[in-house]
Amino acid sequence: MKRTITLILFVQFTLIFAQKPAKIYLEQKKDVVSYYVDNEDIYPISLSFPQQPEVVNMKIPEKFKLIQVIPPQSKKHRIAYFVIDNKKKGWKIDKIPNYYTLIGDATLKTYDSDYIYDLPFQKGKSFKVYQGYNGTFSHQNENSLDFVMPEGTEITAARDGKVIEAVQTNNKGCPTIDCANLANYVSILHSDGSIAQYYHLKQNGVKVNIGDIIKKGDVIALSGNTGWTNGPHLHFVCYLPDFTSPKQKNTIKTLFKIGNGSKTEYIEEKKIYTKEY
């Protein structure tokens, strides 16, 4: 009779910008020891390991990848396996310590840089960009945009995608880092693997659910003043997950359709943008 041994082996660890940990476990069948991951979420997750495993009395048939991407809603996704050399001797797998997790595919280095985004508000509205890419207040080395707008303004999706995060229970905002984790927001995964986030939303102002497939122009939320903010505004950022970045994000510039839709440009700080399409 075959014996199958299943053990939860890894200590789960996350950073402030990391997401909930994945379940990693091993199984032994005869002389093969395999590591598996279950990802119950609707989006891919990336795992980062700090170093290669070290083994005693075992072979490593395939090089262990330090960054592994686990497909959405996958069960028993194998990330590594080892073969016992001499079954009469003891074996050991060592140096596979804590791991880090991020939402999305952290191996992506390219994206659809030619994609044209819609302005994230309704037709007929105009808003000023208080802070643009690499802004001096809080956007240093970050490609993010702050649109000044009254609380309760309808926010629309700038691009098609899948809703993967939605937080709307917070009711506090302040101009210090003390409120950094109190922002309401929506995250949308795009077809090229990039992720857009819409921040500082109104309490109970999210109009979509996790898992929803939304189209460009759909109303997704109401703007607010929650989190680290010095006034009501929408913070928009698009990024690729990146373990090497201090914020675990490689933020990217996005082209927007402006005015009547006949012109596109990268949004600039201190300018007012009107949506007429």
CSV table of C-alpha atoms in Angstrom, one decimal:
chain,number,residue,atom,x,y,z
A,1,MET,CA,0.0,0.0,0.0
A,2,LYS,CA,1.3,3.5,-0.9
A,3,ARG,CA,1.8,5.9,2.0
A,4,THR,CA,1.1,9.5,1.5
A,5,ILE,CA,2.4,12.0,4.1
A,6,THR,CA,1.0,15.5,4.1
A,7,LEU,CA,2.6,18.2,6.3
A,8,ILE,CA,2.2,21.9,6.6
A,9,LEU,CA,5.8,22.9,6.6
A,10,PHE,CA,6.3,26.6,6.0
A,11,VAL,CA,6.1,29.5,8.4
A,12,GLN,CA,3.7,32.0,6.8
A,13,PHE,CA,5.0,35.6,6.6
A,14,THR,CA,3.8,38.7,4.8
A,15,LEU,CA,5.0,42.3,4.4
A,16,ILE,CA,2.8,45.4,4.9
A,17,PHE,CA,2.2,45.5,1.1
A,18,ALA,CA,2.0,41.7,0.7
A,19,GLN,CA,-1.2,39.8,0.6
A,20,LYS,CA,-2.5,36.9,2.6
A,21,PRO,CA,-0.2,33.8,2.6
A,22,ALA,CA,-0.7,30.8,0.5
A,23,LYS,CA,-1.1,27.3,1.9
A,24,ILE,CA,2.1,25.3,1.1
A,25,TYR,CA,2.4,21.7,2.0
A,26,LEU,CA,4.4,18.6,1.0
A,27,GLU,CA,3.6,15.0,0.1
A,28,GLN,CA,5.9,12.0,0.0
A,29,LYS,CA,5.2,9.2,-2.4
A,30,LYS,CA,7.8,6.5,-2.3
A,31,ASP,CA,11.1,8.3,-2.8
A,32,VAL,CA,9.7,11.5,-4.2
A,33,VAL,CA,8.9,14.5,-2.0
A,34,SER,CA,6.8,17.2,-3.6
A,35,TYR,CA,5.8,20.7,-2.5
A,36,TYR,CA,2.4,22.0,-3.5
A,37,VAL,CA,0.4,25.2,-3.2
A,38,ASP,CA,-3.3,25.8,-3.1
A,39,ASN,CA,-4.6,29.2,-4.4
A,40,GLU,CA,-8.3,29.6,-3.7
A,41,ASP,CA,-8.4,33.3,-4.9
A,42,ILE,CA,-9.7,34.5,-8.3
A,43,TYR,CA,-6.3,36.1,-9.2
A,44,PRO,CA,-2.8,34.7,-9.6
A,45,ILE,CA,-0.5,35.1,-6.7
A,46,SER,CA,3.3,35.2,-6.6
A,47,LEU,CA,5.6,33.6,-4.0
A,48,SER,CA,9.1,34.8,-3.3
A,49,PHE,CA,11.7,32.7,-1.5
A,50,PRO,CA,15.0,34.3,-0.3
A,51,GLN,CA,17.3,31.4,-1.3
A,52,GLN,CA,17.7,28.0,-2.8
A,53,PRO,CA,16.8,25.0,-0.7
A,54,GLU,CA,19.5,22.8,0.8
A,55,VAL,CA,19.0,19.1,1.0
A,56,VAL,CA,20.6,16.1,2.6
A,57,ASN,CA,20.5,12.7,0.9
A,58,MET,CA,18.3,14.1,-1.9
A,59,LYS,CA,18.5,15.0,-5.5
A,60,ILE,CA,17.0,18.2,-7.0
A,61,PRO,CA,15.9,17.2,-10.5
A,62,GLU,CA,14.7,20.8,-11.4
A,63,LYS,CA,16.2,24.1,-10.3
A,64,PHE,CA,14.0,25.7,-7.6
A,65,LYS,CA,12.5,29.0,-8.8
A,66,LEU,CA,12.8,31.8,-6.2
A,67,ILE,CA,9.7,33.5,-7.6
A,68,GLN,CA,6.8,31.2,-8.4
A,69,VAL,CA,3.4,32.2,-9.9
A,70,ILE,CA,0.4,30.2,-8.7
A,71,PRO,CA,-2.6,30.3,-11.1
A,72,PRO,CA,-6.0,31.5,-9.8
A,73,GLN,CA,-8.3,29.0,-8.2
A,74,SER,CA,-5.7,26.2,-8.5
A,75,LYS,CA,-5.3,23.2,-6.3
A,76,LYS,CA,-2.2,21.2,-5.7
A,77,HIS,CA,0.1,23.3,-7.9
A,78,ARG,CA,3.6,21.8,-7.6
A,79,ILE,CA,6.4,24.3,-7.0
A,80,ALA,CA,9.2,21.8,-6.3
A,81,TYR,CA,10.1,18.2,-5.9
A,82,PHE,CA,13.1,16.2,-4.5
A,83,VAL,CA,14.1,12.6,-4.9
A,84,ILE,CA,15.6,10.6,-1.9
A,85,ASP,CA,19.0,9.3,-2.8
A,86,ASN,CA,19.3,6.4,-0.4
A,87,LYS,CA,16.1,5.3,1.3
A,88,LYS,CA,18.0,3.5,4.0
A,89,LYS,CA,19.4,6.8,5.2
A,90,GLY,CA,17.7,9.8,6.7
A,91,TRP,CA,16.9,12.7,4.4
A,92,LYS,CA,16.3,16.4,5.0
A,93,ILE,CA,15.0,19.5,3.2
A,94,ASP,CA,16.4,22.7,4.7
A,95,LYS,CA,16.8,26.3,3.9
A,96,ILE,CA,13.3,26.9,2.5
A,97,PRO,CA,12.3,29.5,5.1
A,98,ASN,CA,9.7,32.2,5.2
A,99,TYR,CA,8.2,33.3,1.9
A,100,TYR,CA,6.4,36.4,0.7
A,101,THR,CA,3.3,36.7,-1.3
A,102,LEU,CA,1.9,39.3,-3.7
A,103,ILE,CA,-1.3,39.6,-5.7
A,104,GLY,CA,-0.6,39.1,-9.4
A,105,ASP,CA,2.3,37.8,-11.6
A,106,ALA,CA,5.5,39.3,-10.2
A,107,THR,CA,7.5,37.8,-13.1
A,108,LEU,CA,6.0,40.2,-15.6
A,109,LYS,CA,8.3,42.8,-17.0
A,110,THR,CA,6.3,44.1,-19.9
A,111,TYR,CA,2.7,45.3,-20.3
A,112,ASP,CA,0.5,46.9,-23.0
A,113,SER,CA,2.1,50.4,-22.9
A,114,ASP,CA,0.0,51.5,-25.9
A,115,TYR,CA,-3.3,50.9,-24.3
A,116,ILE,CA,-5.5,54.0,-24.1
A,117,TYR,CA,-7.3,54.5,-20.8
A,118,ASP,CA,-10.5,56.5,-20.2
A,119,LEU,CA,-10.6,59.2,-17.6
A,120,PRO,CA,-12.0,57.7,-14.4
A,121,PHE,CA,-15.1,59.8,-14.1
A,122,GLN,CA,-18.4,60.5,-15.9
A,123,LYS,CA,-18.9,62.3,-19.2
A,124,GLY,CA,-19.3,66.1,-18.8
A,125,LYS,CA,-17.2,66.3,-15.7
A,126,SER,CA,-13.9,68.2,-15.2
A,127,PHE,CA,-11.3,67.7,-12.5
A,128,LYS,CA,-7.9,69.1,-11.7
A,129,VAL,CA,-4.9,66.9,-11.3
A,130,TYR,CA,-3.4,68.0,-7.9
A,131,GLN,CA,-0.4,65.7,-8.1
A,132,GLY,CA,0.9,63.9,-11.1
A,133,TYR,CA,3.6,61.3,-11.9
A,134,ASN,CA,6.6,61.7,-9.6
A,135,GLY,CA,4.8,64.4,-7.7
A,136,THR,CA,6.6,66.3,-4.9
A,137,PHE,CA,4.2,65.6,-2.1
A,138,SER,CA,3.7,61.8,-1.9
A,139,HIS,CA,4.4,60.5,-5.4
A,140,GLN,CA,8.2,60.6,-5.4
A,141,ASN,CA,9.4,57.8,-7.7
A,142,GLU,CA,5.8,56.7,-8.3
A,143,ASN,CA,3.6,57.0,-11.4
A,144,SER,CA,0.3,57.9,-9.7
A,145,LEU,CA,-2.3,60.5,-10.2
A,146,ASP,CA,-4.5,62.5,-7.8
A,147,PHE,CA,-7.7,64.0,-9.2
A,148,VAL,CA,-9.3,66.6,-6.8
A,149,MET,CA,-13.0,65.9,-6.6
A,150,PRO,CA,-15.9,66.3,-4.1
A,151,GLU,CA,-16.8,63.3,-2.0
A,152,GLY,CA,-19.5,61.2,-3.7
A,153,THR,CA,-18.3,61.7,-7.2
A,154,GLU,CA,-19.0,58.7,-9.4
A,155,ILE,CA,-15.8,56.9,-10.3
A,156,THR,CA,-15.7,54.9,-13.6
A,157,ALA,CA,-13.4,52.1,-14.7
A,158,ALA,CA,-10.5,53.4,-16.8
A,159,ARG,CA,-10.1,50.0,-18.4
A,160,ASP,CA,-11.8,46.6,-18.7
A,161,GLY,CA,-10.9,44.0,-16.1
A,162,LYS,CA,-11.8,41.9,-13.2
A,163,VAL,CA,-12.4,43.2,-9.7
A,164,ILE,CA,-9.9,41.5,-7.3
A,165,GLU,CA,-10.1,43.7,-4.2
A,166,ALA,CA,-12.8,46.0,-2.8
A,167,VAL,CA,-12.5,47.7,0.6
A,168,GLN,CA,-15.2,50.1,1.7
A,169,THR,CA,-15.6,49.9,5.5
A,170,ASN,CA,-13.2,52.6,6.6
A,171,ASN,CA,-14.6,56.0,7.6
A,172,LYS,CA,-11.5,58.0,8.6
A,173,GLY,CA,-8.9,60.1,6.7
A,174,CYS,CA,-6.0,62.3,7.9
A,175,PRO,CA,-2.9,64.0,6.4
A,176,THR,CA,-0.5,61.7,8.2
A,177,ILE,CA,0.9,58.2,7.8
A,178,ASP,CA,-1.3,57.2,10.8
A,179,CYS,CA,-4.2,56.8,8.3
A,180,ALA,CA,-2.2,55.0,5.6
A,181,ASN,CA,-4.1,51.7,6.1
A,182,LEU,CA,-7.5,53.3,6.4
A,183,ALA,CA,-8.2,54.0,2.7
A,184,ASN,CA,-11.1,52.4,0.9
A,185,TYR,CA,-10.2,51.2,-2.6
A,186,VAL,CA,-10.9,49.0,-5.6
A,187,SER,CA,-8.3,46.9,-7.4
A,188,ILE,CA,-8.9,45.7,-11.0
A,189,LEU,CA,-6.8,43.2,-12.8
A,190,HIS,CA,-6.3,43.9,-16.5
A,191,SER,CA,-5.7,41.4,-19.4
A,192,ASP,CA,-2.0,42.2,-19.6
A,193,GLY,CA,-1.4,41.4,-15.9
A,194,SER,CA,-1.3,45.1,-14.8
A,195,ILE,CA,-3.5,46.1,-11.9
A,196,ALA,CA,-5.3,49.5,-11.4
A,197,GLN,CA,-6.2,50.8,-8.0
A,198,TYR,CA,-8.7,53.5,-7.2
A,199,TYR,CA,-8.1,54.9,-3.7
A,200,HIS,CA,-9.6,57.1,-0.9
A,201,LEU,CA,-13.2,56.0,-1.7
A,202,LYS,CA,-16.2,56.9,0.3
A,203,GLN,CA,-17.3,54.6,3.1
A,204,ASN,CA,-19.8,52.1,1.7
A,205,GLY,CA,-19.2,53.7,-1.7
A,206,VAL,CA,-18.0,50.7,-3.7
A,207,LYS,CA,-20.4,49.7,-6.4
A,208,VAL,CA,-18.8,46.4,-7.5
A,209,ASN,CA,-18.1,43.0,-6.0
A,210,ILE,CA,-14.9,41.0,-6.0
A,211,GLY,CA,-15.0,38.7,-9.1
A,212,ASP,CA,-17.1,41.1,-11.2
A,213,ILE,CA,-16.0,41.5,-14.8
A,214,ILE,CA,-16.3,45.2,-15.6
A,215,LYS,CA,-16.1,47.3,-18.7
A,216,LYS,CA,-14.4,50.6,-19.3
A,217,GLY,CA,-16.8,53.3,-18.2
A,218,ASP,CA,-18.7,51.3,-15.7
A,219,VAL,CA,-19.4,53.0,-12.4
A,220,ILE,CA,-17.3,51.2,-9.8
A,221,ALA,CA,-17.3,53.5,-6.7
A,222,LEU,CA,-17.9,56.9,-5.2
A,223,SER,CA,-14.9,59.1,-4.4
A,224,GLY,CA,-14.1,60.0,-0.8
A,225,ASN,CA,-11.5,61.2,1.7
A,226,THR,CA,-10.4,58.0,3.5
A,227,GLY,CA,-6.9,57.0,4.4
A,228,TRP,CA,-3.7,59.1,4.1
A,229,THR,CA,-5.2,62.2,2.5
A,230,ASN,CA,-5.2,66.0,2.9
A,231,GLY,CA,-8.5,66.5,1.1
A,232,PRO,CA,-11.2,64.7,-1.0
A,233,HIS,CA,-9.6,63.2,-4.1
A,234,LEU,CA,-9.2,60.1,-6.2
A,235,HIS,CA,-5.8,58.5,-6.3
A,236,PHE,CA,-5.3,56.4,-9.4
A,237,VAL,CA,-2.3,54.1,-10.0
A,238,CYS,CA,-1.6,51.3,-12.4
A,239,TYR,CA,1.2,48.8,-11.6
A,240,LEU,CA,2.9,45.5,-12.0
A,241,PRO,CA,3.7,43.5,-8.8
A,242,ASP,CA,7.4,43.6,-8.1
A,243,PHE,CA,9.2,42.0,-5.1
A,244,THR,CA,12.3,44.2,-5.6
A,245,SER,CA,10.5,47.5,-5.3
A,246,PRO,CA,10.2,49.1,-1.8
A,247,LYS,CA,6.4,49.2,-2.2
A,248,GLN,CA,6.3,45.9,-4.1
A,249,LYS,CA,4.9,47.7,-7.0
A,250,ASN,CA,6.4,48.9,-10.3
A,251,THR,CA,4.0,51.7,-11.1
A,252,ILE,CA,3.5,52.6,-14.8
A,253,LYS,CA,2.5,55.6,-16.8
A,254,THR,CA,-0.8,55.2,-18.6
A,255,LEU,CA,-2.1,57.0,-21.7
A,256,PHE,CA,-5.5,58.7,-21.3
A,257,LYS,CA,-8.1,59.7,-23.9
A,258,ILE,CA,-8.9,63.4,-23.1
A,259,GLY,CA,-11.4,66.1,-24.2
A,260,ASN,CA,-13.7,64.7,-26.9
A,261,GLY,CA,-11.7,61.6,-27.2
A,262,SER,CA,-9.7,62.6,-30.3
A,263,LYS,CA,-6.5,63.2,-28.4
A,264,THR,CA,-4.4,61.1,-26.0
A,265,GLU,CA,-1.7,62.1,-23.5
A,266,TYR,CA,0.0,61.3,-20.3
A,267,ILE,CA,-1.8,63.2,-17.6
A,268,GLU,CA,0.1,66.3,-16.3
A,269,GLU,CA,0.1,67.9,-12.8
A,270,LYS,CA,-1.9,71.1,-12.2
A,271,LYS,CA,-3.9,70.7,-15.4
A,272,ILE,CA,-7.7,70.4,-15.6
A,273,TYR,CA,-9.1,67.5,-17.6
A,274,THR,CA,-12.6,67.3,-19.1
A,275,LYS,CA,-14.3,64.2,-20.3
A,276,GLU,CA,-16.6,64.8,-23.3
A,277,TYR,CA,-16.9,61.2,-24.5
